[in-house]
Coordinates of C-alpha atoms in Angstrom, one line a residue:
M1 CA 33.5 9.5 -22.0
R2 CA 33.8 12.0 -19.1
T3 CA 30.6 13.4 -17.5
R4 CA 30.2 15.8 -14.6
A5 CA 28.0 15.9 -11.6
Y6 CA 25.1 18.4 -11.6
G7 CA 23.8 19.7 -8.3
I8 CA 20.8 21.8 -7.2
P9 CA 22.4 25.2 -7.9
L10 CA 22.9 24.4 -11.7
L11 CA 19.4 22.9 -12.1
F12 CA 18.0 26.0 -10.3
K13 CA 19.8 28.3 -12.7
L14 CA 18.4 26.3 -15.7
H15 CA 14.8 26.8 -14.5
I16 CA 15.4 30.5 -13.9
H17 CA 16.9 30.8 -17.4
R18 CA 13.8 29.1 -19.0
L19 CA 11.4 31.3 -16.9
T20 CA 13.3 34.4 -18.1
L21 CA 12.9 33.4 -21.7
Y22 CA 9.2 33.0 -21.3
L23 CA 8.8 36.4 -19.6
V24 CA 11.0 38.2 -22.2
T25 CA 8.9 36.6 -25.0
L26 CA 5.7 37.7 -23.4
V27 CA 6.9 41.3 -23.0
V28 CA 8.0 41.5 -26.7
V29 CA 4.7 40.1 -28.0
V30 CA 2.6 42.4 -25.8
C31 CA 4.6 45.4 -27.0
V32 CA 4.1 44.4 -30.7
L33 CA 0.3 43.9 -30.2
L34 CA 0.0 47.2 -28.3
K35 CA 1.7 49.1 -31.1
G36 CA -0.7 47.5 -33.6
Y37 CA 1.7 47.5 -36.6
H38 CA -0.1 47.9 -39.9
L39 CA 0.9 45.3 -42.4
Q40 CA 0.2 45.0 -46.1
R41 CA -1.5 41.8 -47.3
G42 CA -1.0 40.6 -50.8
S43 CA -4.5 41.9 -51.8
G44 CA -3.6 45.4 -50.7
A45 CA -5.9 45.3 -47.6
T46 CA -4.4 46.6 -44.4
V47 CA -4.6 44.5 -41.3
K48 CA -3.1 44.7 -37.8
V49 CA -0.6 42.3 -36.4
H50 CA -3.1 41.2 -33.7
D51 CA -5.6 40.3 -36.4
R52 CA -3.1 37.8 -38.0
L53 CA -0.8 36.6 -35.3
P54 CA -1.8 33.4 -33.5
A55 CA -2.6 33.6 -29.8
Q56 CA 0.1 31.2 -28.7
L57 CA 3.6 32.4 -27.7
V58 CA 7.0 31.3 -29.0
I59 CA 8.6 28.9 -26.5
P60 CA 12.3 28.0 -26.0
A61 CA 13.8 25.2 -27.9
E62 CA 12.7 21.7 -26.7
Q63 CA 15.3 20.7 -24.1
Q64 CA 15.9 17.4 -22.3
S65 CA 16.7 17.4 -18.6
I66 CA 20.2 16.8 -17.5
P67 CA 19.4 13.3 -16.2
E68 CA 17.8 12.4 -19.5
L69 CA 20.7 13.7 -21.5
L70 CA 23.1 11.6 -19.3
R71 CA 20.9 8.6 -19.9
I72 CA 21.0 9.1 -23.7
T73 CA 24.8 9.7 -23.9
S74 CA 25.7 6.9 -21.4
Q75 CA 24.5 4.4 -24.0
T76 CA 27.0 5.5 -26.6
R77 CA 30.7 5.9 -26.9
G78 CA 30.6 9.7 -27.1
F79 CA 29.4 12.4 -29.4
Y80 CA 29.3 12.7 -33.2
A81 CA 29.4 16.3 -34.4
R82 CA 29.4 18.0 -37.8
D83 CA 29.8 21.5 -39.2
F84 CA 26.2 22.3 -40.4
P85 CA 26.2 24.9 -43.2
L86 CA 23.1 26.7 -41.9
Y87 CA 23.1 29.2 -44.7
I88 CA 21.7 26.6 -47.2
G89 CA 18.0 25.8 -47.5
W90 CA 16.0 23.5 -45.1
N91 CA 15.7 20.6 -47.5
N92 CA 19.5 20.3 -47.9
I93 CA 20.0 20.8 -44.1
K94 CA 17.6 17.9 -43.7
Y95 CA 19.8 15.7 -46.0
I96 CA 22.8 16.5 -43.8
I97 CA 20.9 15.7 -40.6
E98 CA 19.9 12.3 -42.0
S99 CA 23.5 11.5 -42.9
A100 CA 24.7 12.6 -39.5
I101 CA 22.3 10.3 -37.7
L102 CA 23.4 7.3 -39.8
Q103 CA 27.1 8.1 -39.4
A104 CA 26.7 8.5 -35.6
E105 CA 24.9 5.3 -35.2
L106 CA 27.5 3.3 -37.1
L107 CA 30.1 4.6 -34.6
N108 CA 27.7 4.0 -31.6
R109 CA 27.8 7.8 -30.9
T110 CA 25.2 10.3 -30.0
A111 CA 24.5 12.6 -32.9
V112 CA 24.7 16.3 -32.0
L113 CA 22.3 18.4 -34.2
P114 CA 21.9 22.1 -34.5
S115 CA 19.4 23.6 -32.0
F116 CA 18.0 25.9 -34.7
V117 CA 18.0 26.5 -38.4
Y118 CA 17.0 29.6 -40.3
A119 CA 13.9 30.8 -42.0
R120 CA 14.6 33.1 -44.9
G121 CA 11.3 34.7 -45.4
C122 CA 8.4 36.2 -43.5
V123 CA 4.8 36.0 -44.8
L124 CA 3.9 39.4 -43.3
T125 CA 6.7 41.9 -42.5
I126 CA 10.0 41.3 -40.8
A127 CA 8.8 43.1 -37.7
A128 CA 6.0 40.4 -37.3
C129 CA 8.4 37.5 -37.4
A130 CA 11.0 39.3 -35.2
A131 CA 8.3 39.5 -32.5
F132 CA 8.4 35.7 -32.2
L133 CA 12.0 34.7 -33.1
P134 CA 15.5 36.2 -33.0
M135 CA 16.1 38.0 -36.3
V136 CA 19.7 38.2 -37.8
N137 CA 21.3 39.6 -40.8
R138 CA 22.4 36.6 -42.8
N139 CA 25.7 38.2 -43.8
D140 CA 26.7 38.7 -40.2
A141 CA 25.3 35.4 -38.9
F142 CA 27.0 33.3 -41.5
R143 CA 30.1 35.5 -41.9
M144 CA 29.5 35.8 -45.6
D145 CA 28.7 38.7 -47.9
R146 CA 26.7 37.1 -50.6
W147 CA 23.4 38.9 -49.6
R148 CA 24.8 42.4 -49.1
H149 CA 23.5 43.5 -52.5
L150 CA 19.9 42.6 -51.6
P151 CA 17.3 45.0 -50.1
K152 CA 17.7 45.1 -46.3
D153 CA 14.6 43.0 -45.6
L154 CA 15.8 40.2 -47.9
Q155 CA 19.1 40.0 -45.9
M156 CA 17.3 38.9 -42.8
A157 CA 16.7 35.5 -41.4
W158 CA 15.0 34.1 -38.2
K159 CA 16.4 31.5 -35.9
V160 CA 13.9 28.7 -35.8
P161 CA 14.1 25.9 -33.2
L162 CA 14.7 22.6 -34.9
E163 CA 11.5 21.1 -33.5
V164 CA 9.5 23.6 -35.5
M165 CA 10.8 22.0 -38.7
I166 CA 10.7 18.3 -37.8
N167 CA 8.9 16.1 -35.3
L168 CA 11.9 16.1 -32.9
S169 CA 10.1 14.0 -30.3
K170 CA 9.5 11.2 -32.7
L171 CA 13.2 11.4 -33.9
R172 CA 14.4 11.3 -30.3
N173 CA 12.3 8.2 -29.6
R174 CA 14.0 6.3 -32.5
H175 CA 17.5 7.6 -32.5
R176 CA 20.1 8.8 -29.9
I177 CA 20.4 12.5 -30.7
I178 CA 20.8 15.7 -28.7
L179 CA 21.0 19.4 -29.7
V180 CA 24.2 21.5 -29.6
S181 CA 22.6 23.6 -26.8
E182 CA 22.1 20.4 -24.8
Y183 CA 25.7 19.3 -25.4
L184 CA 26.8 22.7 -24.0
R185 CA 24.6 22.3 -20.9
L186 CA 26.2 18.9 -20.3
Q187 CA 29.6 20.5 -20.3
G188 CA 28.4 23.2 -17.9
L189 CA 28.5 25.8 -20.6
S190 CA 26.0 28.4 -21.7
P191 CA 23.7 27.4 -24.6
S192 CA 24.2 31.0 -25.9
L193 CA 27.7 29.9 -27.1
E194 CA 26.1 28.0 -30.0
T195 CA 27.5 29.5 -33.2
T196 CA 25.2 31.3 -35.5
N197 CA 26.6 29.7 -38.7
G198 CA 26.4 26.0 -37.5
H199 CA 30.2 25.7 -37.3
W200 CA 31.5 23.5 -34.3
D201 CA 33.6 25.9 -32.2
T202 CA 36.5 23.7 -31.1
L203 CA 37.6 26.3 -28.6
A204 CA 34.3 27.5 -27.0
Y205 CA 32.6 24.1 -27.0
H206 CA 35.6 22.5 -25.2
N207 CA 36.5 25.3 -22.8
T208 CA 36.0 23.6 -19.5
S209 CA 38.2 22.5 -16.6
Q210 CA 38.0 18.9 -18.0
P211 CA 37.5 19.5 -21.8
P212 CA 36.1 16.6 -23.8
S213 CA 38.8 15.1 -25.9
L214 CA 38.4 15.8 -29.6
Y215 CA 39.0 13.9 -32.9
I216 CA 38.7 16.0 -36.0
L217 CA 38.1 14.4 -39.4
S218 CA 38.4 16.8 -42.3
G219 CA 35.3 15.7 -44.3
P220 CA 36.6 16.4 -47.8
E221 CA 39.6 14.2 -47.1
H222 CA 37.8 11.0 -46.0
D223 CA 36.7 10.1 -49.5
I224 CA 39.1 11.8 -51.8
G225 CA 41.4 10.2 -54.4
G226 CA 38.8 7.7 -55.6
R227 CA 38.2 6.3 -52.1
I228 CA 34.7 4.9 -51.7
V229 CA 33.1 4.8 -48.2
V230 CA 30.7 2.0 -47.3
D231 CA 28.8 1.7 -44.0
K232 CA 30.8 -1.3 -42.7
Y233 CA 33.4 -3.5 -44.3
P234 CA 35.1 -6.0 -42.1
E235 CA 37.9 -6.5 -44.7
T236 CA 39.0 -2.9 -44.5
G237 CA 42.8 -2.9 -44.6
R238 CA 43.2 -6.4 -46.0
P239 CA 45.9 -6.7 -48.6
A240 CA 44.7 -6.8 -52.2
K241 CA 44.4 -10.0 -54.1
P242 CA 46.6 -10.6 -57.2
R243 CA 45.0 -8.6 -60.0
T244 CA 43.2 -10.8 -62.5
P245 CA 42.3 -9.9 -66.2
I246 CA 38.7 -9.4 -65.1
F247 CA 39.8 -7.0 -62.3
R248 CA 41.7 -5.0 -64.8
E249 CA 38.8 -4.9 -67.3
L250 CA 36.4 -3.7 -64.5
E251 CA 39.0 -1.2 -63.4
N252 CA 39.5 0.2 -66.9
F253 CA 35.7 0.6 -67.3
A254 CA 35.4 2.4 -63.9
H255 CA 38.2 4.9 -64.7
K256 CA 35.9 6.4 -67.3
L257 CA 33.2 7.2 -64.7
E258 CA 33.1 10.2 -62.4
D259 CA 32.5 8.1 -59.2
Q260 CA 34.4 5.0 -60.4
A261 CA 31.5 2.8 -59.5
L262 CA 29.8 0.5 -62.0
N263 CA 26.1 0.1 -62.1
W264 CA 24.6 -3.4 -62.5
A265 CA 24.2 -3.1 -66.3
Q266 CA 27.8 -2.2 -66.7
V267 CA 28.8 -5.1 -64.5
G268 CA 26.8 -7.4 -66.7
Q269 CA 28.5 -5.9 -69.8
V270 CA 31.9 -7.1 -68.5
L271 CA 30.9 -10.3 -66.8
G272 CA 28.0 -11.5 -68.9
R273 CA 24.5 -10.2 -69.2
D274 CA 22.9 -13.6 -69.0
K275 CA 24.2 -14.3 -65.4
S276 CA 22.1 -14.1 -62.3
R277 CA 22.7 -11.5 -59.6
R278 CA 24.2 -14.1 -57.3
Q279 CA 26.6 -15.3 -60.1
L280 CA 27.7 -11.7 -60.7
E281 CA 28.2 -11.0 -57.0
R282 CA 30.3 -14.2 -56.7
E283 CA 32.5 -13.3 -59.7
L284 CA 33.0 -9.7 -58.4
L285 CA 34.2 -11.0 -55.0
E286 CA 36.5 -13.5 -56.7
N287 CA 38.1 -10.7 -58.6
D288 CA 38.5 -8.2 -55.7
W289 CA 35.5 -6.1 -56.4
V290 CA 32.7 -5.4 -54.0
P291 CA 28.9 -5.4 -54.7
T292 CA 27.2 -2.5 -52.8
Y293 CA 23.7 -1.2 -52.3
T294 CA 22.9 2.5 -52.8
F295 CA 20.4 4.8 -54.5
H296 CA 20.1 6.3 -58.0
S297 CA 20.1 10.0 -58.6
P298 CA 18.1 11.2 -61.6
A299 CA 20.1 14.4 -61.4
E300 CA 23.8 14.7 -62.1
S301 CA 26.4 15.0 -59.4
E302 CA 24.2 13.2 -56.9
M303 CA 22.0 16.3 -56.4
F304 CA 18.9 14.2 -55.9
K305 CA 19.1 12.5 -52.5
A306 CA 15.7 11.1 -51.9
P307 CA 16.3 7.3 -51.2
I308 CA 13.5 6.0 -53.4
F309 CA 15.4 4.6 -56.4
P310 CA 17.5 1.7 -54.9
I311 CA 20.2 0.2 -57.1
M312 CA 23.3 -1.9 -56.8
Q313 CA 26.8 -0.8 -57.8
A314 CA 30.2 -2.5 -57.9
V315 CA 33.3 -0.9 -56.6
S316 CA 37.0 -1.9 -56.5
R317 CA 37.9 -3.3 -53.1
I318 CA 41.2 -1.4 -53.1
R319 CA 39.2 1.8 -52.9
V320 CA 36.7 0.7 -50.2
R321 CA 36.9 2.0 -46.7
G322 CA 34.4 0.8 -44.1
W323 CA 33.1 3.7 -42.1
R324 CA 32.5 1.7 -38.9
E325 CA 35.8 -0.3 -39.1
F326 CA 38.0 2.7 -39.9
Y327 CA 36.6 5.3 -37.6
G328 CA 35.2 3.0 -34.9
R329 CA 38.7 2.9 -33.5
V330 CA 38.5 6.5 -32.4
T331 CA 38.1 6.7 -28.6
D332 CA 37.9 10.5 -28.1
D333 CA 34.8 12.0 -26.5
V334 CA 33.8 14.1 -29.6
F335 CA 34.2 12.9 -33.1
L336 CA 34.0 16.0 -35.4
M337 CA 33.6 16.0 -39.1
T338 CA 34.4 19.4 -40.5
G339 CA 34.0 21.0 -43.9
E340 CA 31.6 20.5 -46.8
V341 CA 30.7 16.8 -47.2
H342 CA 27.3 17.2 -48.8
L343 CA 27.8 17.8 -52.5
R344 CA 28.4 14.9 -54.9
R345 CA 27.8 12.3 -52.2
K346 CA 25.3 9.5 -52.1
P347 CA 22.4 9.7 -49.7
G348 CA 23.8 9.1 -46.3
G349 CA 27.2 10.0 -47.5
M350 CA 28.1 6.4 -48.2
R351 CA 27.1 3.1 -49.9
F352 CA 25.9 0.0 -48.1
L353 CA 27.2 -3.5 -47.9
R354 CA 23.8 -5.1 -47.3
K355 CA 20.4 -4.4 -48.6
S356 CA 18.9 -4.4 -45.1
D357 CA 21.2 -1.6 -44.0
R358 CA 20.3 0.4 -47.1
D359 CA 16.6 0.0 -46.2
D360 CA 17.3 1.0 -42.6
F361 CA 18.7 4.3 -43.8
A362 CA 15.7 4.8 -46.1
R363 CA 13.5 4.4 -43.0
I364 CA 15.3 7.3 -41.3
V365 CA 14.5 9.5 -44.2
L366 CA 11.0 8.3 -45.1
H367 CA 9.5 7.5 -41.7
D368 CA 11.6 9.1 -38.9
M369 CA 12.5 12.6 -40.3
V370 CA 8.9 13.7 -40.6
Y371 CA 7.1 17.0 -40.1
N372 CA 5.0 17.7 -37.1
D373 CA 1.4 16.5 -37.0
E374 CA -0.1 20.0 -37.3
I375 CA 1.7 20.5 -40.6
H376 CA -0.1 17.5 -42.0
E377 CA -3.4 18.4 -40.3
L378 CA -3.5 21.7 -42.1
A379 CA -2.5 20.0 -45.4
D380 CA -5.5 17.7 -44.9
I381 CA -7.8 20.7 -44.7
L382 CA -6.3 22.2 -47.8
E383 CA -6.4 19.0 -49.7
R384 CA -10.2 18.7 -49.1
R385 CA -10.6 22.3 -50.3
M386 CA -8.5 21.7 -53.5
R387 CA -10.5 18.6 -54.3
D388 CA -13.7 20.6 -54.0
R389 CA -12.2 23.1 -56.5
V390 CA -11.9 20.3 -59.1
E391 CA -15.2 18.8 -58.1
G392 CA -13.7 15.6 -56.8
R393 CA -11.6 14.8 -59.9
H394 CA -7.8 14.2 -59.9
F395 CA -5.9 17.3 -59.1
L396 CA -2.4 18.1 -60.5
A397 CA 0.4 20.0 -58.7
A398 CA 3.7 21.5 -59.9
H399 CA 6.7 23.1 -58.3
I400 CA 8.2 26.1 -60.2
R401 CA 11.6 27.0 -58.7
R402 CA 12.9 30.4 -59.5
D403 CA 14.9 32.8 -57.3
D404 CA 18.3 31.2 -56.7
F405 CA 17.9 28.8 -59.6
L406 CA 17.7 31.8 -61.9
R407 CA 21.0 33.2 -60.6
I408 CA 22.8 29.9 -61.3
S409 CA 20.9 29.2 -64.6
W410 CA 19.2 26.1 -63.4
S411 CA 15.8 27.4 -64.4
P412 CA 14.8 29.1 -67.7
K413 CA 15.4 32.9 -67.5
V414 CA 12.2 33.8 -69.3
F415 CA 9.2 32.9 -67.1
K416 CA 6.9 31.9 -70.0
D417 CA 9.5 29.4 -71.2
H418 CA 9.6 27.8 -67.7
W419 CA 5.8 27.6 -67.6
E420 CA 5.7 26.0 -71.1
R421 CA 8.1 23.3 -70.0
V422 CA 5.9 22.6 -67.0
D423 CA 2.7 22.7 -69.0
V424 CA 4.1 20.1 -71.4
E425 CA 4.4 17.7 -68.5
L426 CA 0.9 18.6 -67.1
K427 CA -0.6 17.8 -70.5
K428 CA 1.1 14.3 -70.4
A429 CA -0.1 13.9 -66.8
R430 CA -3.8 14.3 -67.8
Q431 CA -3.4 11.4 -70.2
I432 CA -1.6 9.3 -67.7
L433 CA -4.4 9.8 -65.2
R434 CA -7.0 8.8 -67.8
D435 CA -5.2 5.6 -68.4
I436 CA -4.2 4.7 -64.9
R437 CA -7.6 3.5 -63.8
H438 CA -7.1 0.6 -66.2
Q439 CA -3.7 -0.5 -64.8
N440 CA -2.4 -2.2 -61.8
L441 CA -1.0 0.3 -59.3
T442 CA 2.6 -0.1 -57.9
T443 CA 4.7 1.6 -55.3
Y444 CA 8.2 2.9 -55.1
D445 CA 10.7 0.3 -54.0
V446 CA 10.9 1.6 -50.4
P447 CA 10.7 -0.2 -47.1
D448 CA 7.5 -0.6 -45.0
V449 CA 5.2 0.4 -47.9
E450 CA 3.3 -2.8 -48.6
K451 CA 0.6 -1.7 -50.9
P452 CA -0.2 1.2 -53.2
D453 CA -2.6 4.0 -52.3
A454 CA -5.7 3.1 -54.3
G455 CA -7.5 6.3 -53.7
I456 CA -6.6 7.5 -57.1
L457 CA -8.8 4.8 -58.7
S458 CA -11.9 6.2 -57.0
R459 CA -11.6 9.6 -58.7
E460 CA -12.4 10.7 -62.2
P461 CA -9.5 12.0 -64.4
P462 CA -9.0 15.8 -64.7
L463 CA -10.6 18.0 -67.3
D464 CA -8.3 20.0 -69.5
N465 CA -9.5 23.3 -67.9
D466 CA -9.3 22.1 -64.3
P467 CA -7.0 24.4 -62.1
C468 CA -3.6 23.2 -61.2
L469 CA -2.0 23.7 -57.8
I470 CA 1.3 25.6 -58.1
M471 CA 4.1 25.9 -55.6
T472 CA 6.6 28.6 -56.5
D473 CA 8.9 31.2 -55.0
E474 CA 8.3 33.6 -57.9
R475 CA 7.7 37.1 -56.6
S476 CA 6.8 39.0 -59.8
S477 CA 3.1 40.0 -59.7
E478 CA 3.1 39.9 -63.5
D479 CA 4.4 36.3 -63.7
L480 CA 2.0 35.2 -60.9
D481 CA -0.9 36.8 -62.8
Y482 CA 0.3 34.9 -65.9
L483 CA 0.1 31.7 -64.0
R484 CA -3.4 32.5 -62.7
A485 CA -4.5 33.2 -66.3
H486 CA -3.4 29.7 -67.2
G487 CA -5.4 28.0 -64.5
A488 CA -3.0 28.1 -61.5
I489 CA -4.1 28.0 -57.9
F490 CA -1.7 28.8 -55.1
V491 CA -1.8 27.3 -51.6
K492 CA -2.4 30.7 -50.1
D493 CA -5.6 30.9 -52.3
L494 CA -6.9 27.8 -50.4
L495 CA -6.0 28.9 -46.9
L496 CA -8.5 30.8 -44.8
P497 CA -6.9 33.3 -42.3
E498 CA -8.4 31.5 -39.2
E499 CA -6.9 28.2 -40.3
R500 CA -3.4 29.4 -39.6
H501 CA -4.0 28.6 -35.9
V502 CA -3.7 24.9 -36.8
V503 CA 0.0 25.3 -37.0
G504 CA 0.2 28.5 -34.9
W505 CA 2.8 31.3 -35.0
P506 CA 5.3 29.4 -37.2
M507 CA 3.0 30.0 -40.1
L508 CA 4.4 33.5 -40.2
L509 CA 7.6 32.0 -41.6
A510 CA 7.7 31.4 -45.4
D511 CA 9.8 28.3 -44.7
V512 CA 7.2 26.7 -42.5
F513 CA 4.5 27.7 -44.9
A514 CA 6.6 25.7 -47.5
L515 CA 6.3 22.6 -45.3
V516 CA 2.5 22.8 -45.5
E517 CA 2.8 23.3 -49.3
Q518 CA 5.1 20.2 -49.5
S519 CA 2.7 18.1 -47.5
L520 CA -0.2 19.2 -49.7
V521 CA 1.4 18.7 -53.1
A522 CA 2.6 15.3 -51.9
R523 CA -1.1 14.3 -51.9
S524 CA -1.8 15.5 -55.4
D525 CA -2.8 12.8 -58.0
Y526 CA 0.1 13.9 -60.1
F527 CA 3.2 16.0 -59.4
V528 CA 5.7 17.8 -61.7
G529 CA 9.0 19.1 -60.4
Q530 CA 12.6 19.7 -61.2
K531 CA 15.0 16.8 -60.4
I532 CA 17.8 19.2 -59.2
S533 CA 15.5 20.7 -56.6
S534 CA 15.8 19.3 -53.1
L535 CA 12.3 20.6 -52.3
A536 CA 10.9 18.5 -55.2
A537 CA 12.9 15.5 -54.1
G538 CA 11.4 15.9 -50.6
V539 CA 7.9 15.9 -52.2
V540 CA 8.6 12.7 -54.1
A541 CA 10.0 11.0 -51.0
M542 CA 6.8 11.9 -49.2
R543 CA 4.8 10.4 -52.0
A544 CA 6.8 7.3 -51.9
A545 CA 6.1 6.9 -48.2
R546 CA 2.4 7.4 -48.8
G547 CA 2.4 4.5 -51.3
L548 CA 1.7 6.6 -54.4
D549 CA 2.4 5.1 -57.8
P550 CA 5.7 6.2 -59.3
Q551 CA 4.1 7.0 -62.7
T552 CA 2.2 9.8 -61.0
A553 CA 5.2 12.1 -60.6
V554 CA 7.8 13.4 -63.1
L555 CA 11.0 15.2 -62.5
F556 CA 12.4 17.0 -65.5

């Protein structure tokens, strides 16, 4: 991989650039505070921006020094880049980042992640958030027109440094990653060239006197035609064995399935249900089939990507492609995967040949891609307040997804119908919590969680009229009042204005507020969510990492 020498002039320019960003930010914030914008709170009370905004200033994205970047990249064979569809929500972007880290490490490459993502809502007014972060019109930034019909303020989004959304320092300590802006600096290019839509610009990003060589993989093509990608498979490219009757029987069964992969019960149906796992694995290999390790999705089309339900599947060897073996031969400086490779794919975008490797990927998701400490610190405060509301008894939480789910008919159109569906599960939850104190607790089958969280056993079960914590994107005041009339408490009801300083200025962003909500509902004694929601999947993943019992959450 080619690198370039960096002298004093460039380093001096980088320091001047950073100082300029600080000064510009200071000027903007001072101007906003002096103007004293009047903003409407949900209660109708008028407050000034300087009464609500934290004292700290927005800072430039966390950047590594050039020597540190060279140290990171010198340990790998080059860069692994992807097109990141930044127009989608944070929880789905998080899935794609997790997959990118895995795919890069298998190829011994440095993963290049977006320097920023987008927040799509402001807790106060768009002017308040625009004082801290660059504001863009989503239609222009993403080069799409899907938001043109909305009111102007709902077309806006704010560029949020990636380290606001995740603990980037912890992720850097465990994985070889850099940001797009850092890649550009390594090439002697301006970080301002980073595209607004997350697309890898093959012209601008390689426009140097010695441009990094580039290999492009069209993502949708790498697993089309029934091809099944596994993390590593040394026998990739080996000629097929003669087809046996058992091979044909397995193949005929697989042809009826969308992903052409047999779960373990289906394997037993063909090979014999009374055989041990080792016997089944041996017979599969003898008949040119491959046992693999992956995760179950409760939702169709692999929409649920939390790696908390491990399973085994069998796939025909003639369809298997080893990611490391097939693409590890690429020697170009930049390996770029283009296009949409998120939908209908397993967590990580592949299956695994060994259980230990599947567990390693789960560790990335559950223990490495975590939120910043201040998010959890504020959630701690709110948890104590919620438990006070229910006088120390178990508290229940639910996520009611509306907004975009209404447009695609994934949620009931009539709000009361949606609530009744949730309420059915909450009634079941109260009974489960009454019974759980007489049972042995278990954990999700995830790595590094050795024993269940027994805190639930020290609390009394909920009363029928205890309030329930609700997380929702519903905006209708009528529907929100309906929820309150049925015992709902919202996170904003628990939060005192002065507690926003725990997180700081990012709490102005609805998307950051949602991280606090996620962390809080992950601590509930019972959680109800929708299985097709990536946000709900994120909550359940956090519960799994905390050692909570699987029977204390339901996804309908």
